[in-house]
Amino acid sequence: MDWNSSIKGFRAYLLLEKSLSGHSIEAYIRDVGKLLEFVIIKKIDLTPDLLTGDHLTDFIYFINDLGLEPKSQARIISGIRAFYKYLIMEDIISTDPSALLESPKLQRTLPDVLSYEEIELILSSIDMSDHTAIAIEPCWKHYMLVALG
């Protein structure tokens, strides 16, 4: 199956069967377009159904060399996996060459939290002459203590 037919079928699948938004569909198609760009640049004269896991591993090196952030690389790899799952579902291929692809490890950061002193400052700024503030204040203290752990 040629690239144009594969991409056209994938687009229809994303729209009709997955009910994705236009923006999501375009993101998936761009991901597959990156794979096609790689195939053209590297002069790999193969249709998507004939690419191997080795080709896809080389593709990962290719997108890494483009200087893309790990998060962007992971999204592209996810799009390629979805494309190959579609090809399997349509019985165009029998084995998934993307099955063993590894996404880059994404750095996780802890959320910014208020210090105990900052929470005390917020609570002390409550106008206690307001009767609703008096009723709410114990609830906020309880919530803040739970939030602090």
PDB file of C-alpha atoms in Angstrom:
ATOM      1  CA  MET A   1       0.000   0.000   0.000  1.00  0.00           C
ATOM      2  CA  ASP A   2       1.480   3.369  -0.998  1.00  0.00           C
ATOM      3  CA  TRP A   3       2.026   6.277   1.366  1.00  0.00           C
ATOM      4  CA  ASN A   4      -0.814   8.455   0.067  1.00  0.00           C
ATOM      5  CA  SER A   5      -3.397   5.669   0.377  1.00  0.00           C
ATOM      6  CA  SER A   6      -2.142   4.730   3.837  1.00  0.00           C
ATOM      7  CA  ILE A   7      -2.269   8.301   5.109  1.00  0.00           C
ATOM      8  CA  LYS A   8      -5.667   8.939   3.527  1.00  0.00           C
ATOM      9  CA  GLY A   9      -7.077   5.774   5.134  1.00  0.00           C
ATOM     10  CA  PHE A  10      -5.500   6.658   8.488  1.00  0.00           C
ATOM     11  CA  ARG A  11      -7.070  10.128   8.346  1.00  0.00           C
ATOM     12  CA  ALA A  12     -10.512   8.619   7.634  1.00  0.00           C
ATOM     13  CA  TYR A  13     -10.047   6.126  10.490  1.00  0.00           C
ATOM     14  CA  LEU A  14      -9.148   8.898  12.954  1.00  0.00           C
ATOM     15  CA  LEU A  15     -12.139  10.960  11.884  1.00  0.00           C
ATOM     16  CA  LEU A  16     -14.826   8.302  11.502  1.00  0.00           C
ATOM     17  CA  GLU A  17     -13.855   5.596  13.974  1.00  0.00           C
ATOM     18  CA  LYS A  18     -11.892   7.478  16.621  1.00  0.00           C
ATOM     19  CA  SER A  19     -14.006  10.677  16.335  1.00  0.00           C
ATOM     20  CA  LEU A  20     -10.966  12.876  16.909  1.00  0.00           C
ATOM     21  CA  SER A  21     -10.993  16.633  16.479  1.00  0.00           C
ATOM     22  CA  GLY A  22      -9.514  18.220  13.389  1.00  0.00           C
ATOM     23  CA  HIS A  23      -6.489  19.448  15.348  1.00  0.00           C
ATOM     24  CA  SER A  24      -5.784  15.978  16.748  1.00  0.00           C
ATOM     25  CA  ILE A  25      -6.113  14.405  13.314  1.00  0.00           C
ATOM     26  CA  GLU A  26      -3.708  16.947  11.824  1.00  0.00           C
ATOM     27  CA  ALA A  27      -1.199  16.245  14.618  1.00  0.00           C
ATOM     28  CA  TYR A  28      -1.312  12.501  13.860  1.00  0.00           C
ATOM     29  CA  ILE A  29      -0.956  13.158  10.123  1.00  0.00           C
ATOM     30  CA  ARG A  30       2.026  15.472  10.772  1.00  0.00           C
ATOM     31  CA  ASP A  31       3.646  12.672  12.783  1.00  0.00           C
ATOM     32  CA  VAL A  32       3.263  10.239   9.890  1.00  0.00           C
ATOM     33  CA  GLY A  33       4.458  13.020   7.580  1.00  0.00           C
ATOM     34  CA  LYS A  34       7.693  13.182   9.598  1.00  0.00           C
ATOM     35  CA  LEU A  35       8.154   9.456   8.962  1.00  0.00           C
ATOM     36  CA  LEU A  36       7.536   9.985   5.244  1.00  0.00           C
ATOM     37  CA  GLU A  37      10.005  12.899   5.263  1.00  0.00           C
ATOM     38  CA  PHE A  38      12.595  10.579   6.834  1.00  0.00           C
ATOM     39  CA  VAL A  39      11.950   7.895   4.186  1.00  0.00           C
ATOM     40  CA  ILE A  40      12.391  10.441   1.377  1.00  0.00           C
ATOM     41  CA  ILE A  41      15.529  12.059   2.832  1.00  0.00           C
ATOM     42  CA  LYS A  42      17.169   8.693   3.525  1.00  0.00           C
ATOM     43  CA  LYS A  43      16.115   7.414   0.070  1.00  0.00           C
ATOM     44  CA  ILE A  44      14.348   4.399   1.555  1.00  0.00           C
ATOM     45  CA  ASP A  45      12.210   3.227  -1.343  1.00  0.00           C
ATOM     46  CA  LEU A  46       9.658   1.372   0.775  1.00  0.00           C
ATOM     47  CA  THR A  47       5.970   1.745   1.469  1.00  0.00           C
ATOM     48  CA  PRO A  48       4.835   1.957   5.113  1.00  0.00           C
ATOM     49  CA  ASP A  49       3.861  -1.721   5.155  1.00  0.00           C
ATOM     50  CA  LEU A  50       7.448  -2.731   4.300  1.00  0.00           C
ATOM     51  CA  LEU A  51       9.286  -0.625   6.875  1.00  0.00           C
ATOM     52  CA  THR A  52      10.927  -2.619   9.652  1.00  0.00           C
ATOM     53  CA  GLY A  53      11.633  -1.967  13.293  1.00  0.00           C
ATOM     54  CA  ASP A  54      15.208  -1.078  12.295  1.00  0.00           C
ATOM     55  CA  HIS A  55      13.906   1.615   9.945  1.00  0.00           C
ATOM     56  CA  LEU A  56      11.738   3.007  12.736  1.00  0.00           C
ATOM     57  CA  THR A  57      14.672   2.965  15.159  1.00  0.00           C
ATOM     58  CA  ASP A  58      16.659   4.976  12.607  1.00  0.00           C
ATOM     59  CA  PHE A  59      13.668   7.325  12.408  1.00  0.00           C
ATOM     60  CA  ILE A  60      13.884   7.917  16.164  1.00  0.00           C
ATOM     61  CA  TYR A  61      17.546   8.898  15.756  1.00  0.00           C
ATOM     62  CA  PHE A  62      16.488  11.157  12.872  1.00  0.00           C
ATOM     63  CA  ILE A  63      13.900  13.068  14.931  1.00  0.00           C
ATOM     64  CA  ASN A  64      16.362  13.284  17.816  1.00  0.00           C
ATOM     65  CA  ASP A  65      18.953  14.803  15.458  1.00  0.00           C
ATOM     66  CA  LEU A  66      16.371  17.416  14.426  1.00  0.00           C
ATOM     67  CA  GLY A  67      16.740  18.797  17.947  1.00  0.00           C
ATOM     68  CA  LEU A  68      13.147  18.157  18.957  1.00  0.00           C
ATOM     69  CA  GLU A  69      12.342  18.185  22.653  1.00  0.00           C
ATOM     70  CA  PRO A  70      11.816  14.743  24.248  1.00  0.00           C
ATOM     71  CA  LYS A  71       8.113  15.544  24.728  1.00  0.00           C
ATOM     72  CA  SER A  72       7.732  16.244  20.985  1.00  0.00           C
ATOM     73  CA  GLN A  73       9.653  13.077  20.134  1.00  0.00           C
ATOM     74  CA  ALA A  74       7.383  11.036  22.414  1.00  0.00           C
ATOM     75  CA  ARG A  75       4.291  12.518  20.759  1.00  0.00           C
ATOM     76  CA  ILE A  76       5.603  11.702  17.271  1.00  0.00           C
ATOM     77  CA  ILE A  77       6.424   8.133  18.310  1.00  0.00           C
ATOM     78  CA  SER A  78       2.915   7.794  19.738  1.00  0.00           C
ATOM     79  CA  GLY A  79       1.499   8.959  16.404  1.00  0.00           C
ATOM     80  CA  ILE A  80       3.609   6.410  14.518  1.00  0.00           C
ATOM     81  CA  ARG A  81       2.420   3.650  16.854  1.00  0.00           C
ATOM     82  CA  ALA A  82      -1.199   4.650  16.199  1.00  0.00           C
ATOM     83  CA  PHE A  83      -0.528   4.591  12.445  1.00  0.00           C
ATOM     84  CA  TYR A  84       0.865   1.060  12.592  1.00  0.00           C
ATOM     85  CA  LYS A  85      -1.996  -0.114  14.816  1.00  0.00           C
ATOM     86  CA  TYR A  86      -4.328   1.173  12.108  1.00  0.00           C
ATOM     87  CA  LEU A  87      -2.383  -0.769   9.442  1.00  0.00           C
ATOM     88  CA  ILE A  88      -2.699  -3.949  11.531  1.00  0.00           C
ATOM     89  CA  MET A  89      -6.401  -3.372  12.128  1.00  0.00           C
ATOM     90  CA  GLU A  90      -6.922  -3.010   8.369  1.00  0.00           C
ATOM     91  CA  ASP A  91      -4.930  -6.246   7.745  1.00  0.00           C
ATOM     92  CA  ILE A  92      -2.394  -4.304   5.693  1.00  0.00           C
ATOM     93  CA  ILE A  93       0.409  -5.664   7.886  1.00  0.00           C
ATOM     94  CA  SER A  94       0.506  -8.646  10.215  1.00  0.00           C
ATOM     95  CA  THR A  95       3.237  -7.560  12.633  1.00  0.00           C
ATOM     96  CA  ASP A  96       3.762  -4.151  14.180  1.00  0.00           C
ATOM     97  CA  PRO A  97       7.273  -2.776  13.542  1.00  0.00           C
ATOM     98  CA  SER A  98       6.600   0.018  16.052  1.00  0.00           C
ATOM     99  CA  ALA A  99       5.882  -2.374  18.929  1.00  0.00           C
ATOM    100  CA  LEU A 100       9.406  -2.250  20.348  1.00  0.00           C
ATOM    101  CA  LEU A 101       9.971   1.482  19.909  1.00  0.00           C
ATOM    102  CA  GLU A 102      10.913   3.265  23.095  1.00  0.00           C
ATOM    103  CA  SER A 103       9.875   6.818  23.780  1.00  0.00           C
ATOM    104  CA  PRO A 104      12.382   9.153  25.389  1.00  0.00           C
ATOM    105  CA  LYS A 105      12.149   9.406  29.140  1.00  0.00           C
ATOM    106  CA  LEU A 106      10.320  12.572  30.080  1.00  0.00           C
ATOM    107  CA  GLN A 107      11.568  14.595  33.002  1.00  0.00           C
ATOM    108  CA  ARG A 108       8.944  15.012  35.664  1.00  0.00           C
ATOM    109  CA  THR A 109       8.998  18.009  37.930  1.00  0.00           C
ATOM    110  CA  LEU A 110       7.287  18.434  41.241  1.00  0.00           C
ATOM    111  CA  PRO A 111       4.576  21.076  41.405  1.00  0.00           C
ATOM    112  CA  ASP A 112       5.292  24.400  43.086  1.00  0.00           C
ATOM    113  CA  VAL A 113       3.646  24.502  46.490  1.00  0.00           C
ATOM    114  CA  LEU A 114       3.175  27.112  49.163  1.00  0.00           C
ATOM    115  CA  SER A 115       5.395  27.005  52.217  1.00  0.00           C
ATOM    116  CA  TYR A 116       3.912  26.757  55.687  1.00  0.00           C
ATOM    117  CA  GLU A 117       4.766  30.428  56.243  1.00  0.00           C
ATOM    118  CA  GLU A 118       3.000  31.482  53.019  1.00  0.00           C
ATOM    119  CA  ILE A 119      -0.131  29.601  54.060  1.00  0.00           C
ATOM    120  CA  GLU A 120      -0.039  31.227  57.498  1.00  0.00           C
ATOM    121  CA  LEU A 121       0.305  34.622  55.803  1.00  0.00           C
ATOM    122  CA  ILE A 122      -2.757  33.942  53.644  1.00  0.00           C
ATOM    123  CA  LEU A 123      -4.795  32.752  56.621  1.00  0.00           C
ATOM    124  CA  SER A 124      -3.748  35.700  58.765  1.00  0.00           C
ATOM    125  CA  SER A 125      -4.908  38.104  56.056  1.00  0.00           C
ATOM    126  CA  ILE A 126      -8.541  36.977  56.463  1.00  0.00           C
ATOM    127  CA  ASP A 127     -10.699  39.804  57.825  1.00  0.00           C
ATOM    128  CA  MET A 128     -12.099  38.241  60.996  1.00  0.00           C
ATOM    129  CA  SER A 129     -14.634  41.069  61.419  1.00  0.00           C
ATOM    130  CA  ASP A 130     -16.555  39.557  58.505  1.00  0.00           C
ATOM    131  CA  HIS A 131     -18.881  36.817  59.831  1.00  0.00           C
ATOM    132  CA  THR A 132     -18.569  34.696  56.671  1.00  0.00           C
ATOM    133  CA  ALA A 133     -14.789  34.734  57.041  1.00  0.00           C
ATOM    134  CA  ILE A 134     -15.119  33.436  60.605  1.00  0.00           C
ATOM    135  CA  ALA A 135     -17.245  30.540  59.354  1.00  0.00           C
ATOM    136  CA  ILE A 136     -14.924  29.759  56.432  1.00  0.00           C
ATOM    137  CA  GLU A 137     -11.588  30.148  58.233  1.00  0.00           C
ATOM    138  CA  PRO A 138     -11.615  26.771  60.078  1.00  0.00           C
ATOM    139  CA  CYS A 139     -12.441  25.009  56.805  1.00  0.00           C
ATOM    140  CA  TRP A 140      -9.494  26.649  55.061  1.00  0.00           C
ATOM    141  CA  LYS A 141      -7.143  25.770  57.896  1.00  0.00           C
ATOM    142  CA  HIS A 142      -8.243  22.147  57.686  1.00  0.00           C
ATOM    143  CA  TYR A 143      -7.856  22.156  53.889  1.00  0.00           C
ATOM    144  CA  MET A 144      -4.397  23.724  54.070  1.00  0.00           C
ATOM    145  CA  LEU A 145      -3.229  21.220  56.674  1.00  0.00           C
ATOM    146  CA  VAL A 146      -4.415  18.345  54.500  1.00  0.00           C
ATOM    147  CA  ALA A 147      -2.800  19.933  51.426  1.00  0.00           C
ATOM    148  CA  LEU A 148       0.501  20.267  53.261  1.00  0.00           C
ATOM    149  CA  GLY A 149       0.372  16.631  54.269  1.00  0.00           C
TER     150      GLY A 149
END
